[in-house]
Amino acid sequence: TILGAAKIVGRTQGGTSFGIIEAVTAREYAQIEVDGDRRDYLIEPLTNYFVGRLNQDVLEGNSRVGLITTAVNRQNSNAAYVGGLDWDLRFAKERYRVNGTLAASQAGKLDARKSGYLARFEFSKHGGWLTGDTSLRMLSPNFEMNDLGFRRRGNLLVWKQGLRARKEKSFNVFRRATFGFLGWWPWNYDGVNIGSYVELLTFGQFKNYWDYNLRIGRVLPSFSDDDIQRGGALIKNPPGWWSYMRLSTDSRKMLQFRLSSALGWKDDRQSYEYNVRFLIRIRPASNIELSLGPLYSYNVNNAQWIKQVEENLSGHTKKHYVYGRLISRTLDFTTRADISFTPTLTLQFYLQPFIAVGDYTDFKELIEPKSYQFKPYPLNENRDFHRRSLRGNTVLRWEFRPGSTLFLVWSQSREAALASVTASDLEFRPLRRLRSSFTDEGKNIFLIKCRYWFGV
């Protein structure tokens, strides 16, 4: 529960932009039953959240330097702090750019505080027929910003580079086209390569105003350390190929179609995946836009991590790293609508039913870390899954005076996960499963938000 919140934003004549967000949330309790005794336990203490941002225009206003800080202070509990410096410098009529970030964090338990850092440096060329970029990103193992932000993972060093040649004038069947190369080279802080790949690409537009995007990539021999945080081991990542295609009809028309597909496979042909998306966009009037379409994915993973099993043998513990063959299918049908009744009154609508089913077979254990060799393991568990969800948002926005806006929001969330999955539950039946997501248990949230601009 948010007890109170405030936001202040502004800009000075000297090119300084600033923003502050402050919020306080109440204590949250959960009722837990132990041996028939129900008690309320504190799961989230009284907490203060703070975000501060400062930007300064430099180099005649084409570039900027900024500072950011976040703070999470919990009453008698863990606190988390992040501070950072970032820059975006542009030279030679913005043909060249140098940008980057330096940040540090401190978070964790009161008696075991951990500090970490993030650093990113990038140089890019944007003007002319030949463009490119190269960057280096470093996230230390203890860098933590998830208390008030998002970090997918730490313990990462990434060198990335790209080179692209483009032609803006019409030639052959093309109105314009770009051809390029990308490379991605990641390591962890132990110096282990964890997923390098290279990619060739081309995208552009035909003379009939249809857009296209084609990519083909090669996953190079490397390792995967994703399972280590879940009790697993370092495992080889077999090399493979992947491709992507997207074709869109003329976006100027009232009716536009878009078809995209991706395909990937390992060299051993034991693991592969593909997905297909079809999208229809309709614009019956200049103030109305509707888009809808399904996305279907099919994935076969021959070595899906399951869990670690410890076995006591003559006074010592043997660890079994258990994997399985997973065949999964997902489907979502996303609908979006944007309606502008007037320049100051708009309505936005979003709805996405989603289903996912997964069938586990061929349980096995990794023979030794850093390998991709297995032997059978007798895991007598039903790991299959069947999950459904429905996410929907409706936002009515009214700008009742310049810079001041009133929002009326309705958010809907439904979900279901079957506890015991049978063979019939693994049957896909897309129409039936999507329809069921509308009747699953869920919650509705209604929100009114007002933003008022004070001219100073």
Tab-separated table of C-alpha atoms in Angstrom:
chain	number	residue	atom	x	y	z
A	1	THR	CA	0.000	0.000	0.000
A	2	ILE	CA	1.398	3.378	-1.022
A	3	LEU	CA	0.972	5.774	1.893
A	4	GLY	CA	2.169	8.763	-0.085
A	5	ALA	CA	4.135	9.710	-3.169
A	6	ALA	CA	5.376	12.855	-4.875
A	7	LYS	CA	7.172	13.762	-8.084
A	8	ILE	CA	8.938	16.989	-9.011
A	9	VAL	CA	10.373	17.616	-12.487
A	10	GLY	CA	11.689	20.741	-14.124
A	11	ARG	CA	14.169	22.408	-16.419
A	12	THR	CA	16.193	25.593	-16.085
A	13	GLN	CA	17.116	28.122	-18.756
A	14	GLY	CA	20.701	26.938	-18.467
A	15	GLY	CA	19.821	23.506	-19.857
A	16	THR	CA	19.628	21.639	-16.553
A	17	SER	CA	16.838	19.075	-16.240
A	18	PHE	CA	15.983	17.502	-12.902
A	19	GLY	CA	13.515	15.058	-11.446
A	20	ILE	CA	12.742	13.657	-7.998
A	21	ILE	CA	10.384	10.842	-7.038
A	22	GLU	CA	9.661	10.024	-3.391
A	23	ALA	CA	7.293	7.354	-2.061
A	24	VAL	CA	6.495	5.616	1.230
A	25	THR	CA	4.854	2.187	1.449
A	26	ALA	CA	3.164	0.639	4.475
A	27	ARG	CA	4.037	-2.527	6.338
A	28	GLU	CA	2.712	-5.644	4.639
A	29	TYR	CA	1.753	-8.819	6.492
A	30	ALA	CA	1.029	-12.368	5.358
A	31	GLN	CA	-0.938	-14.959	7.307
A	32	ILE	CA	1.002	-18.194	7.696
A	33	GLU	CA	-0.282	-21.385	9.288
A	34	VAL	CA	2.153	-23.614	11.189
A	35	ASP	CA	0.842	-26.739	12.961
A	36	GLY	CA	-2.678	-25.357	12.901
A	37	ASP	CA	-1.635	-22.029	14.387
A	38	ARG	CA	-2.238	-19.008	12.141
A	39	ARG	CA	-0.137	-15.921	12.644
A	40	ASP	CA	0.546	-12.676	10.818
A	41	TYR	CA	4.152	-12.289	9.734
A	42	LEU	CA	5.796	-9.102	8.541
A	43	ILE	CA	6.941	-9.616	4.953
A	44	GLU	CA	7.665	-5.998	3.990
A	45	PRO	CA	8.517	-3.286	6.545
A	46	LEU	CA	7.703	0.404	6.322
A	47	THR	CA	9.811	1.505	3.341
A	48	ASN	CA	10.923	4.759	1.754
A	49	TYR	CA	11.830	4.908	-1.962
A	50	PHE	CA	13.751	7.758	-3.558
A	51	VAL	CA	14.913	8.463	-7.128
A	52	GLY	CA	16.842	11.554	-8.156
A	53	ARG	CA	17.926	12.459	-11.686
A	54	LEU	CA	19.965	15.387	-13.021
A	55	ASN	CA	20.858	16.142	-16.663
A	56	GLN	CA	23.009	18.969	-18.000
A	57	ASP	CA	23.145	19.941	-21.674
A	58	VAL	CA	26.702	20.436	-22.960
A	59	LEU	CA	28.453	21.078	-26.288
A	60	GLU	CA	25.867	23.571	-27.553
A	61	GLY	CA	22.979	21.436	-26.349
A	62	ASN	CA	23.648	18.442	-28.589
A	63	SER	CA	25.142	16.390	-25.764
A	64	ARG	CA	24.438	15.768	-22.119
A	65	VAL	CA	25.976	14.607	-18.853
A	66	GLY	CA	23.799	13.168	-16.111
A	67	LEU	CA	23.691	11.922	-12.537
A	68	ILE	CA	21.255	9.471	-10.979
A	69	THR	CA	20.765	8.101	-7.491
A	70	THR	CA	18.281	5.674	-5.979
A	71	ALA	CA	17.722	4.766	-2.348
A	72	VAL	CA	15.555	2.163	-0.635
A	73	ASN	CA	15.390	2.477	3.162
A	74	ARG	CA	13.461	-0.204	5.035
A	75	GLN	CA	12.641	0.222	8.717
A	76	ASN	CA	14.964	-2.011	10.766
A	77	SER	CA	15.817	-4.012	7.648
A	78	ASN	CA	17.902	-4.059	4.472
A	79	ALA	CA	18.700	-0.861	2.610
A	80	ALA	CA	19.917	-0.459	-0.958
A	81	TYR	CA	21.689	2.431	-2.672
A	82	VAL	CA	22.805	3.089	-6.246
A	83	GLY	CA	24.612	6.108	-7.662
A	84	GLY	CA	25.637	6.674	-11.237
A	85	LEU	CA	27.151	9.005	-13.820
A	86	ASP	CA	26.247	8.809	-17.516
A	87	TRP	CA	27.097	10.787	-20.625
A	88	ASP	CA	26.124	11.087	-24.278
A	89	LEU	CA	28.571	13.251	-26.232
A	90	ARG	CA	28.049	13.983	-29.933
A	91	PHE	CA	30.609	15.427	-32.329
A	92	ALA	CA	30.974	16.491	-35.981
A	93	LYS	CA	27.298	17.276	-36.541
A	94	GLU	CA	26.295	14.174	-34.551
A	95	ARG	CA	28.140	11.818	-36.885
A	96	TYR	CA	30.125	10.431	-33.943
A	97	ARG	CA	28.942	9.597	-30.437
A	98	VAL	CA	30.680	8.649	-27.220
A	99	ASN	CA	28.383	7.494	-24.445
A	100	GLY	CA	28.642	5.445	-21.314
A	101	THR	CA	27.734	4.854	-17.694
A	102	LEU	CA	29.566	4.429	-14.405
A	103	ALA	CA	27.567	3.253	-11.394
A	104	ALA	CA	28.104	1.739	-7.962
A	105	SER	CA	25.741	-0.064	-5.613
A	106	GLN	CA	25.536	-1.150	-2.003
A	107	ALA	CA	22.871	-3.612	-0.917
A	108	GLY	CA	22.252	-6.801	1.006
A	109	LYS	CA	21.643	-7.868	4.565
A	110	LEU	CA	22.536	-5.525	7.412
A	111	ASP	CA	25.393	-7.757	8.585
A	112	ALA	CA	26.617	-8.662	5.085
A	113	ARG	CA	26.567	-5.577	2.897
A	114	LYS	CA	27.816	-6.080	-0.655
A	115	SER	CA	29.177	-3.464	-3.023
A	116	GLY	CA	29.429	-3.672	-6.790
A	117	TYR	CA	29.916	-1.613	-9.910
A	118	LEU	CA	28.695	-1.207	-13.473
A	119	ALA	CA	30.648	0.346	-16.331
A	120	ARG	CA	29.697	0.827	-19.971
A	121	PHE	CA	31.668	2.548	-22.725
A	122	GLU	CA	30.463	2.900	-26.308
A	123	PHE	CA	31.740	4.606	-29.437
A	124	SER	CA	29.593	4.796	-32.567
A	125	LYS	CA	29.508	6.404	-36.014
A	126	HIS	CA	26.117	7.383	-37.428
A	127	GLY	CA	26.672	9.551	-40.482
A	128	GLY	CA	27.469	8.469	-44.031
A	129	TRP	CA	26.931	5.185	-45.857
A	130	LEU	CA	29.094	3.217	-43.409
A	131	THR	CA	28.057	3.127	-39.748
A	132	GLY	CA	29.198	1.069	-36.805
A	133	ASP	CA	29.662	0.819	-33.085
A	134	THR	CA	31.741	-0.935	-30.495
A	135	SER	CA	31.067	-1.170	-26.762
A	136	LEU	CA	32.338	-2.723	-23.567
A	137	ARG	CA	30.037	-3.469	-20.631
A	138	MET	CA	31.079	-4.680	-17.176
A	139	LEU	CA	28.804	-5.771	-14.331
A	140	SER	CA	30.592	-7.020	-11.238
A	141	PRO	CA	29.190	-10.080	-9.432
A	142	ASN	CA	27.897	-7.983	-6.511
A	143	PHE	CA	26.345	-5.118	-8.467
A	144	GLU	CA	22.699	-4.956	-7.335
A	145	MET	CA	19.980	-2.556	-8.446
A	146	ASN	CA	16.860	-4.739	-8.361
A	147	ASP	CA	15.465	-3.084	-5.225
A	148	LEU	CA	14.572	-0.062	-7.360
A	149	GLY	CA	15.415	-0.995	-10.928
A	150	PHE	CA	16.080	-4.055	-13.033
A	151	ARG	CA	19.198	-6.118	-13.682
A	152	ARG	CA	18.903	-9.439	-15.499
A	153	ARG	CA	22.235	-10.722	-14.236
A	154	GLY	CA	25.629	-9.648	-12.935
A	155	ASN	CA	29.079	-11.244	-13.202
A	156	LEU	CA	29.318	-10.239	-16.845
A	157	LEU	CA	31.830	-8.742	-19.271
A	158	VAL	CA	30.549	-8.078	-22.800
A	159	TRP	CA	32.335	-6.787	-25.860
A	160	LYS	CA	29.983	-5.989	-28.728
A	161	GLN	CA	30.644	-4.597	-32.175
A	162	GLY	CA	28.638	-3.903	-35.289
A	163	LEU	CA	29.311	-2.696	-38.805
A	164	ARG	CA	26.601	-1.640	-41.263
A	165	ALA	CA	26.560	-0.379	-44.850
A	166	ARG	CA	23.430	1.383	-46.026
A	167	LYS	CA	22.127	2.775	-49.277
A	168	GLU	CA	19.355	5.349	-48.998
A	169	LYS	CA	18.755	5.797	-52.742
A	170	SER	CA	16.634	3.378	-54.773
A	171	PHE	CA	18.377	0.533	-56.595
A	172	ASN	CA	17.043	-2.662	-58.182
A	173	VAL	CA	13.899	-3.625	-56.211
A	174	PHE	CA	14.902	-1.659	-53.097
A	175	ARG	CA	13.886	1.815	-52.025
A	176	ARG	CA	16.582	1.616	-49.347
A	177	ALA	CA	18.567	-1.173	-47.708
A	178	THR	CA	21.124	-1.861	-44.987
A	179	PHE	CA	23.572	-4.771	-44.757
A	180	GLY	CA	25.568	-5.493	-41.657
A	181	PHE	CA	27.511	-7.659	-39.238
A	182	LEU	CA	27.162	-7.998	-35.468
A	183	GLY	CA	29.346	-9.763	-32.925
A	184	TRP	CA	28.654	-10.503	-29.258
A	185	TRP	CA	31.409	-11.792	-26.961
A	186	PRO	CA	30.435	-12.284	-23.267
A	187	TRP	CA	32.494	-13.666	-20.395
A	188	ASN	CA	31.952	-13.992	-16.680
A	189	TYR	CA	34.496	-12.756	-14.136
A	190	ASP	CA	36.135	-16.196	-14.081
A	191	GLY	CA	37.104	-15.687	-17.724
A	192	VAL	CA	34.620	-18.246	-19.079
A	193	ASN	CA	33.018	-17.558	-22.462
A	194	ILE	CA	29.252	-17.722	-21.854
A	195	GLY	CA	27.547	-17.357	-25.209
A	196	SER	CA	29.383	-15.756	-28.129
A	197	TYR	CA	27.634	-15.368	-31.457
A	198	VAL	CA	28.032	-13.607	-34.791
A	199	GLU	CA	25.279	-12.396	-37.085
A	200	LEU	CA	24.751	-11.222	-40.662
A	201	LEU	CA	21.739	-9.011	-41.310
A	202	THR	CA	19.903	-6.975	-43.869
A	203	PHE	CA	16.817	-4.808	-43.528
A	204	GLY	CA	15.153	-2.134	-45.567
A	205	GLN	CA	12.202	-1.306	-47.805
A	206	PHE	CA	11.144	-2.392	-51.280
A	207	LYS	CA	9.885	0.053	-53.898
A	208	ASN	CA	6.284	-0.971	-53.121
A	209	TYR	CA	6.831	0.238	-49.502
A	210	TRP	CA	6.949	-3.268	-48.057
A	211	ASP	CA	9.523	-3.593	-45.256
A	212	TYR	CA	11.767	-6.606	-44.701
A	213	ASN	CA	14.258	-7.822	-42.089
A	214	LEU	CA	16.480	-10.900	-42.530
A	215	ARG	CA	19.092	-12.207	-40.092
A	216	ILE	CA	21.192	-15.339	-39.778
A	217	GLY	CA	23.494	-16.065	-36.869
A	218	ARG	CA	25.960	-18.616	-35.605
A	219	VAL	CA	26.171	-19.529	-31.901
A	220	LEU	CA	29.834	-20.277	-31.227
A	221	PRO	CA	31.162	-22.972	-28.851
A	222	SER	CA	30.891	-21.681	-25.300
A	223	PHE	CA	29.525	-22.478	-21.852
A	224	SER	CA	26.374	-21.608	-19.936
A	225	ASP	CA	26.496	-20.545	-16.289
A	226	ASP	CA	22.787	-19.717	-15.989
A	227	ASP	CA	22.113	-22.783	-13.820
A	228	ILE	CA	24.831	-22.064	-11.239
A	229	GLN	CA	22.637	-19.572	-9.357
A	230	ARG	CA	19.986	-22.304	-9.077
A	231	GLY	CA	22.333	-24.977	-7.752
A	232	GLY	CA	23.552	-26.252	-11.095
A	233	ALA	CA	26.951	-26.497	-12.734
A	234	LEU	CA	28.826	-24.920	-15.607
A	235	ILE	CA	27.718	-26.764	-18.748
A	236	LYS	CA	28.818	-26.668	-22.366
A	237	ASN	CA	26.633	-24.715	-24.766
A	238	PRO	CA	26.702	-26.617	-28.079
A	239	PRO	CA	27.167	-24.496	-31.208
A	240	GLY	CA	24.246	-23.937	-33.530
A	241	TRP	CA	22.464	-21.691	-36.001
A	242	TRP	CA	19.507	-19.361	-35.887
A	243	SER	CA	17.612	-17.225	-38.376
A	244	TYR	CA	14.945	-14.537	-38.345
A	245	MET	CA	12.592	-13.158	-40.988
A	246	ARG	CA	10.016	-10.358	-40.960
A	247	LEU	CA	7.922	-8.991	-43.802
A	248	SER	CA	5.477	-6.077	-43.494
A	249	THR	CA	3.124	-4.640	-46.061
A	250	ASP	CA	2.745	-0.914	-46.772
A	251	SER	CA	2.344	0.907	-43.430
A	252	ARG	CA	0.586	3.823	-45.138
A	253	LYS	CA	-2.446	1.704	-45.954
A	254	MET	CA	-5.545	1.353	-43.806
A	255	LEU	CA	-4.830	-2.381	-43.504
A	256	GLN	CA	-1.320	-3.640	-42.803
A	257	PHE	CA	-0.094	-7.236	-42.382
A	258	ARG	CA	3.110	-8.354	-40.708
A	259	LEU	CA	4.563	-11.876	-40.681
A	260	SER	CA	7.668	-12.803	-38.709
A	261	SER	CA	9.351	-16.080	-37.874
A	262	ALA	CA	12.474	-17.286	-36.067
A	263	LEU	CA	14.190	-20.672	-36.220
A	264	GLY	CA	17.121	-21.995	-34.204
A	265	TRP	CA	18.834	-25.345	-33.848
A	266	LYS	CA	21.913	-26.941	-32.303
A	267	ASP	CA	24.423	-28.800	-34.437
A	268	ASP	CA	23.479	-32.116	-32.800
A	269	ARG	CA	19.809	-31.571	-33.839
A	270	GLN	CA	18.725	-32.587	-30.309
A	271	SER	CA	17.568	-29.078	-29.417
A	272	TYR	CA	15.682	-26.702	-31.684
A	273	GLU	CA	12.977	-24.035	-31.584
A	274	TYR	CA	10.828	-21.903	-33.828
A	275	ASN	CA	8.161	-19.237	-33.494
A	276	VAL	CA	5.698	-17.563	-35.833
A	277	ARG	CA	3.915	-14.234	-35.342
A	278	PHE	CA	1.151	-12.811	-37.507
A	279	LEU	CA	-0.071	-9.264	-36.936
A	280	ILE	CA	-2.889	-7.250	-38.465
A	281	ARG	CA	-3.011	-3.479	-38.020
A	282	ILE	CA	-6.171	-1.578	-38.918
A	283	ARG	CA	-6.529	2.216	-39.127
A	284	PRO	CA	-10.120	2.959	-40.173
A	285	ALA	CA	-9.586	6.655	-39.387
A	286	SER	CA	-6.675	8.937	-38.597
A	287	ASN	CA	-7.545	8.860	-34.885
A	288	ILE	CA	-8.160	5.095	-34.510
A	289	GLU	CA	-5.617	2.279	-34.652
A	290	LEU	CA	-6.199	-1.412	-33.843
A	291	SER	CA	-3.644	-4.224	-33.929
A	292	LEU	CA	-4.131	-7.885	-33.133
A	293	GLY	CA	-2.446	-11.191	-33.818
A	294	PRO	CA	-1.078	-14.445	-32.374
A	295	LEU	CA	2.450	-15.551	-31.492
A	296	TYR	CA	3.115	-19.306	-31.419
A	297	SER	CA	6.377	-20.815	-30.114
A	298	TYR	CA	7.616	-24.407	-30.113
A	299	ASN	CA	10.772	-25.341	-28.223
A	300	VAL	CA	12.657	-28.619	-27.754
A	301	ASN	CA	15.455	-28.369	-25.174
A	302	ASN	CA	17.418	-31.575	-24.754
A	303	ALA	CA	19.127	-30.347	-21.566
A	304	GLN	CA	16.692	-28.293	-19.510
A	305	TRP	CA	17.948	-27.745	-15.971
A	306	ILE	CA	15.701	-29.254	-13.266
A	307	LYS	CA	17.461	-29.372	-9.919
A	308	GLN	CA	20.428	-30.525	-7.837
A	309	VAL	CA	20.081	-33.712	-5.783
A	310	GLU	CA	22.521	-34.420	-2.960
A	311	GLU	CA	23.274	-38.033	-2.015
A	312	ASN	CA	25.151	-39.077	1.134
A	313	LEU	CA	27.714	-41.783	0.376
A	314	SER	CA	29.984	-43.116	3.120
A	315	GLY	CA	30.338	-39.830	4.895
A	316	HIS	CA	30.629	-37.577	1.874
A	317	THR	CA	28.047	-35.859	-0.306
A	318	LYS	CA	27.692	-36.513	-4.012
A	319	LYS	CA	25.896	-33.923	-6.123
A	320	HIS	CA	23.702	-34.946	-9.035
A	321	TYR	CA	22.951	-32.206	-11.572
A	322	VAL	CA	19.620	-33.317	-13.032
A	323	TYR	CA	18.383	-32.303	-16.483
A	324	GLY	CA	15.536	-33.364	-18.718
A	325	ARG	CA	14.260	-33.102	-22.269
A	326	LEU	CA	11.566	-30.421	-22.381
A	327	ILE	CA	9.076	-29.934	-25.199
A	328	SER	CA	7.178	-26.698	-24.620
A	329	ARG	CA	4.593	-24.742	-26.584
A	330	THR	CA	3.330	-21.233	-25.945
A	331	LEU	CA	0.661	-19.108	-27.549
A	332	ASP	CA	-0.509	-15.573	-26.948
A	333	PHE	CA	-2.990	-13.385	-28.759
A	334	THR	CA	-2.259	-9.704	-28.252
A	335	THR	CA	-4.772	-6.949	-28.972
A	336	ARG	CA	-4.046	-3.223	-28.813
A	337	ALA	CA	-6.255	-0.230	-29.545
A	338	ASP	CA	-5.521	3.504	-29.560
A	339	ILE	CA	-8.367	5.983	-29.946
A	340	SER	CA	-8.004	9.772	-29.913
A	341	PHE	CA	-11.399	11.356	-29.325
A	342	THR	CA	-9.840	14.819	-29.273
A	343	PRO	CA	-6.237	16.071	-29.075
A	344	THR	CA	-6.583	16.067	-25.275
A	345	LEU	CA	-8.752	12.960	-24.706
A	346	THR	CA	-7.421	9.500	-25.619
A	347	LEU	CA	-8.164	5.856	-24.823
A	348	GLN	CA	-5.622	3.024	-24.872
A	349	PHE	CA	-6.503	-0.660	-24.586
A	350	TYR	CA	-4.271	-3.737	-24.233
A	351	LEU	CA	-5.274	-7.397	-23.792
A	352	GLN	CA	-3.123	-10.541	-23.904
A	353	PRO	CA	-4.321	-14.073	-23.114
A	354	PHE	CA	-1.376	-16.478	-22.823
A	355	ILE	CA	-0.951	-20.242	-22.464
A	356	ALA	CA	2.130	-22.438	-21.968
A	357	VAL	CA	2.399	-26.222	-21.706
A	358	GLY	CA	5.533	-28.274	-21.153
A	359	ASP	CA	6.268	-32.004	-21.254
A	360	TYR	CA	9.390	-33.362	-19.513
A	361	THR	CA	10.956	-36.692	-20.524
A	362	ASP	CA	14.361	-38.399	-20.550
A	363	PHE	CA	15.614	-37.399	-17.087
A	364	LYS	CA	19.412	-37.519	-16.824
A	365	GLU	CA	22.362	-36.118	-14.931
A	366	LEU	CA	25.436	-34.274	-16.088
A	367	ILE	CA	28.422	-36.618	-15.901
A	368	GLU	CA	30.808	-33.815	-14.970
A	369	PRO	CA	30.798	-29.996	-14.983
A	370	LYS	CA	31.983	-28.202	-18.155
A	371	SER	CA	30.761	-31.129	-20.272
A	372	TYR	CA	27.675	-31.909	-22.326
A	373	GLN	CA	27.583	-35.627	-21.534
A	374	PHE	CA	24.794	-37.268	-19.561
A	375	LYS	CA	23.698	-40.552	-18.080
A	376	PRO	CA	20.148	-41.604	-17.098
A	377	TYR	CA	18.850	-40.488	-13.703
A	378	PRO	CA	15.755	-41.996	-12.023
A	379	LEU	CA	13.727	-38.897	-11.160
A	380	ASN	CA	10.250	-39.996	-10.127
A	381	GLU	CA	8.566	-36.607	-10.381
A	382	ASN	CA	5.966	-35.076	-12.648
A	383	ARG	CA	7.645	-31.876	-13.840
A	384	ASP	CA	5.112	-31.164	-16.609
A	385	PHE	CA	3.343	-27.802	-16.498
A	386	HIS	CA	0.225	-26.103	-17.820
A	387	ARG	CA	-0.089	-22.373	-17.190
A	388	ARG	CA	-2.471	-19.711	-18.384
A	389	SER	CA	-2.687	-15.981	-17.844
A	390	LEU	CA	-4.633	-12.946	-18.961
A	391	ARG	CA	-3.272	-9.401	-18.787
A	392	GLY	CA	-5.328	-6.370	-19.679
A	393	ASN	CA	-5.057	-2.599	-19.295
A	394	THR	CA	-7.393	0.239	-20.222
A	395	VAL	CA	-6.239	3.843	-19.808
A	396	LEU	CA	-8.355	6.956	-20.364
A	397	ARG	CA	-6.161	10.062	-20.549
A	398	TRP	CA	-7.502	13.610	-20.335
A	399	GLU	CA	-5.216	16.635	-20.531
A	400	PHE	CA	-7.513	19.154	-18.863
A	401	ARG	CA	-4.935	21.958	-19.139
A	402	PRO	CA	-1.494	22.183	-20.799
A	403	GLY	CA	0.893	19.911	-18.910
A	404	SER	CA	-1.789	18.674	-16.475
A	405	THR	CA	-3.365	15.273	-17.054
A	406	LEU	CA	-5.946	13.015	-15.432
A	407	PHE	CA	-5.627	9.231	-15.892
A	408	LEU	CA	-8.361	6.637	-15.285
A	409	VAL	CA	-6.875	3.123	-15.305
A	410	TRP	CA	-8.411	-0.362	-15.209
A	411	SER	CA	-5.921	-3.219	-14.922
A	412	GLN	CA	-6.989	-6.867	-15.049
A	413	SER	CA	-4.834	-9.888	-14.190
A	414	ARG	CA	-5.897	-13.552	-14.261
A	415	GLU	CA	-3.790	-16.688	-14.061
A	416	ALA	CA	-3.959	-20.432	-13.490
A	417	ALA	CA	-1.307	-23.115	-12.990
A	418	LEU	CA	-2.421	-26.735	-12.749
A	419	ALA	CA	-0.931	-28.493	-9.729
A	420	SER	CA	-1.138	-31.996	-11.215
A	421	VAL	CA	-0.777	-32.158	-14.989
A	422	THR	CA	-2.255	-35.081	-16.921
A	423	ALA	CA	-1.788	-36.138	-20.530
A	424	SER	CA	-4.975	-34.342	-21.572
A	425	ASP	CA	-3.698	-31.107	-20.004
A	426	LEU	CA	-0.680	-31.238	-22.331
A	427	GLU	CA	-2.908	-31.228	-25.398
A	428	PHE	CA	-2.568	-27.769	-26.845
A	429	ARG	CA	-6.136	-26.961	-28.059
A	430	PRO	CA	-5.369	-23.265	-28.577
A	431	LEU	CA	-8.892	-21.850	-28.877
A	432	ARG	CA	-10.172	-23.714	-25.840
A	433	ARG	CA	-7.138	-22.839	-23.715
A	434	LEU	CA	-7.233	-19.149	-24.619
A	435	ARG	CA	-10.938	-19.003	-23.855
A	436	SER	CA	-10.321	-20.557	-20.423
A	437	SER	CA	-7.951	-17.733	-19.485
A	438	PHE	CA	-10.910	-15.311	-19.417
A	439	THR	CA	-12.620	-17.302	-16.624
A	440	ASP	CA	-9.602	-18.039	-14.406
A	441	GLU	CA	-9.352	-16.423	-10.994
A	442	GLY	CA	-7.796	-12.996	-10.948
A	443	LYS	CA	-7.977	-9.447	-9.732
A	444	ASN	CA	-9.033	-6.050	-11.022
A	445	ILE	CA	-7.324	-2.803	-10.095
A	446	PHE	CA	-8.922	0.607	-10.638
A	447	LEU	CA	-6.665	3.627	-10.380
A	448	ILE	CA	-7.075	7.387	-10.660
A	449	LYS	CA	-3.948	9.475	-11.190
A	450	CYS	CA	-3.638	13.225	-11.568
A	451	ARG	CA	-0.576	15.084	-12.787
A	452	TYR	CA	-0.570	18.865	-12.364
A	453	TRP	CA	1.949	21.224	-13.931
A	454	PHE	CA	3.028	24.276	-11.923
A	455	GLY	CA	4.583	26.917	-14.142
A	456	VAL	CA	7.369	28.713	-12.291
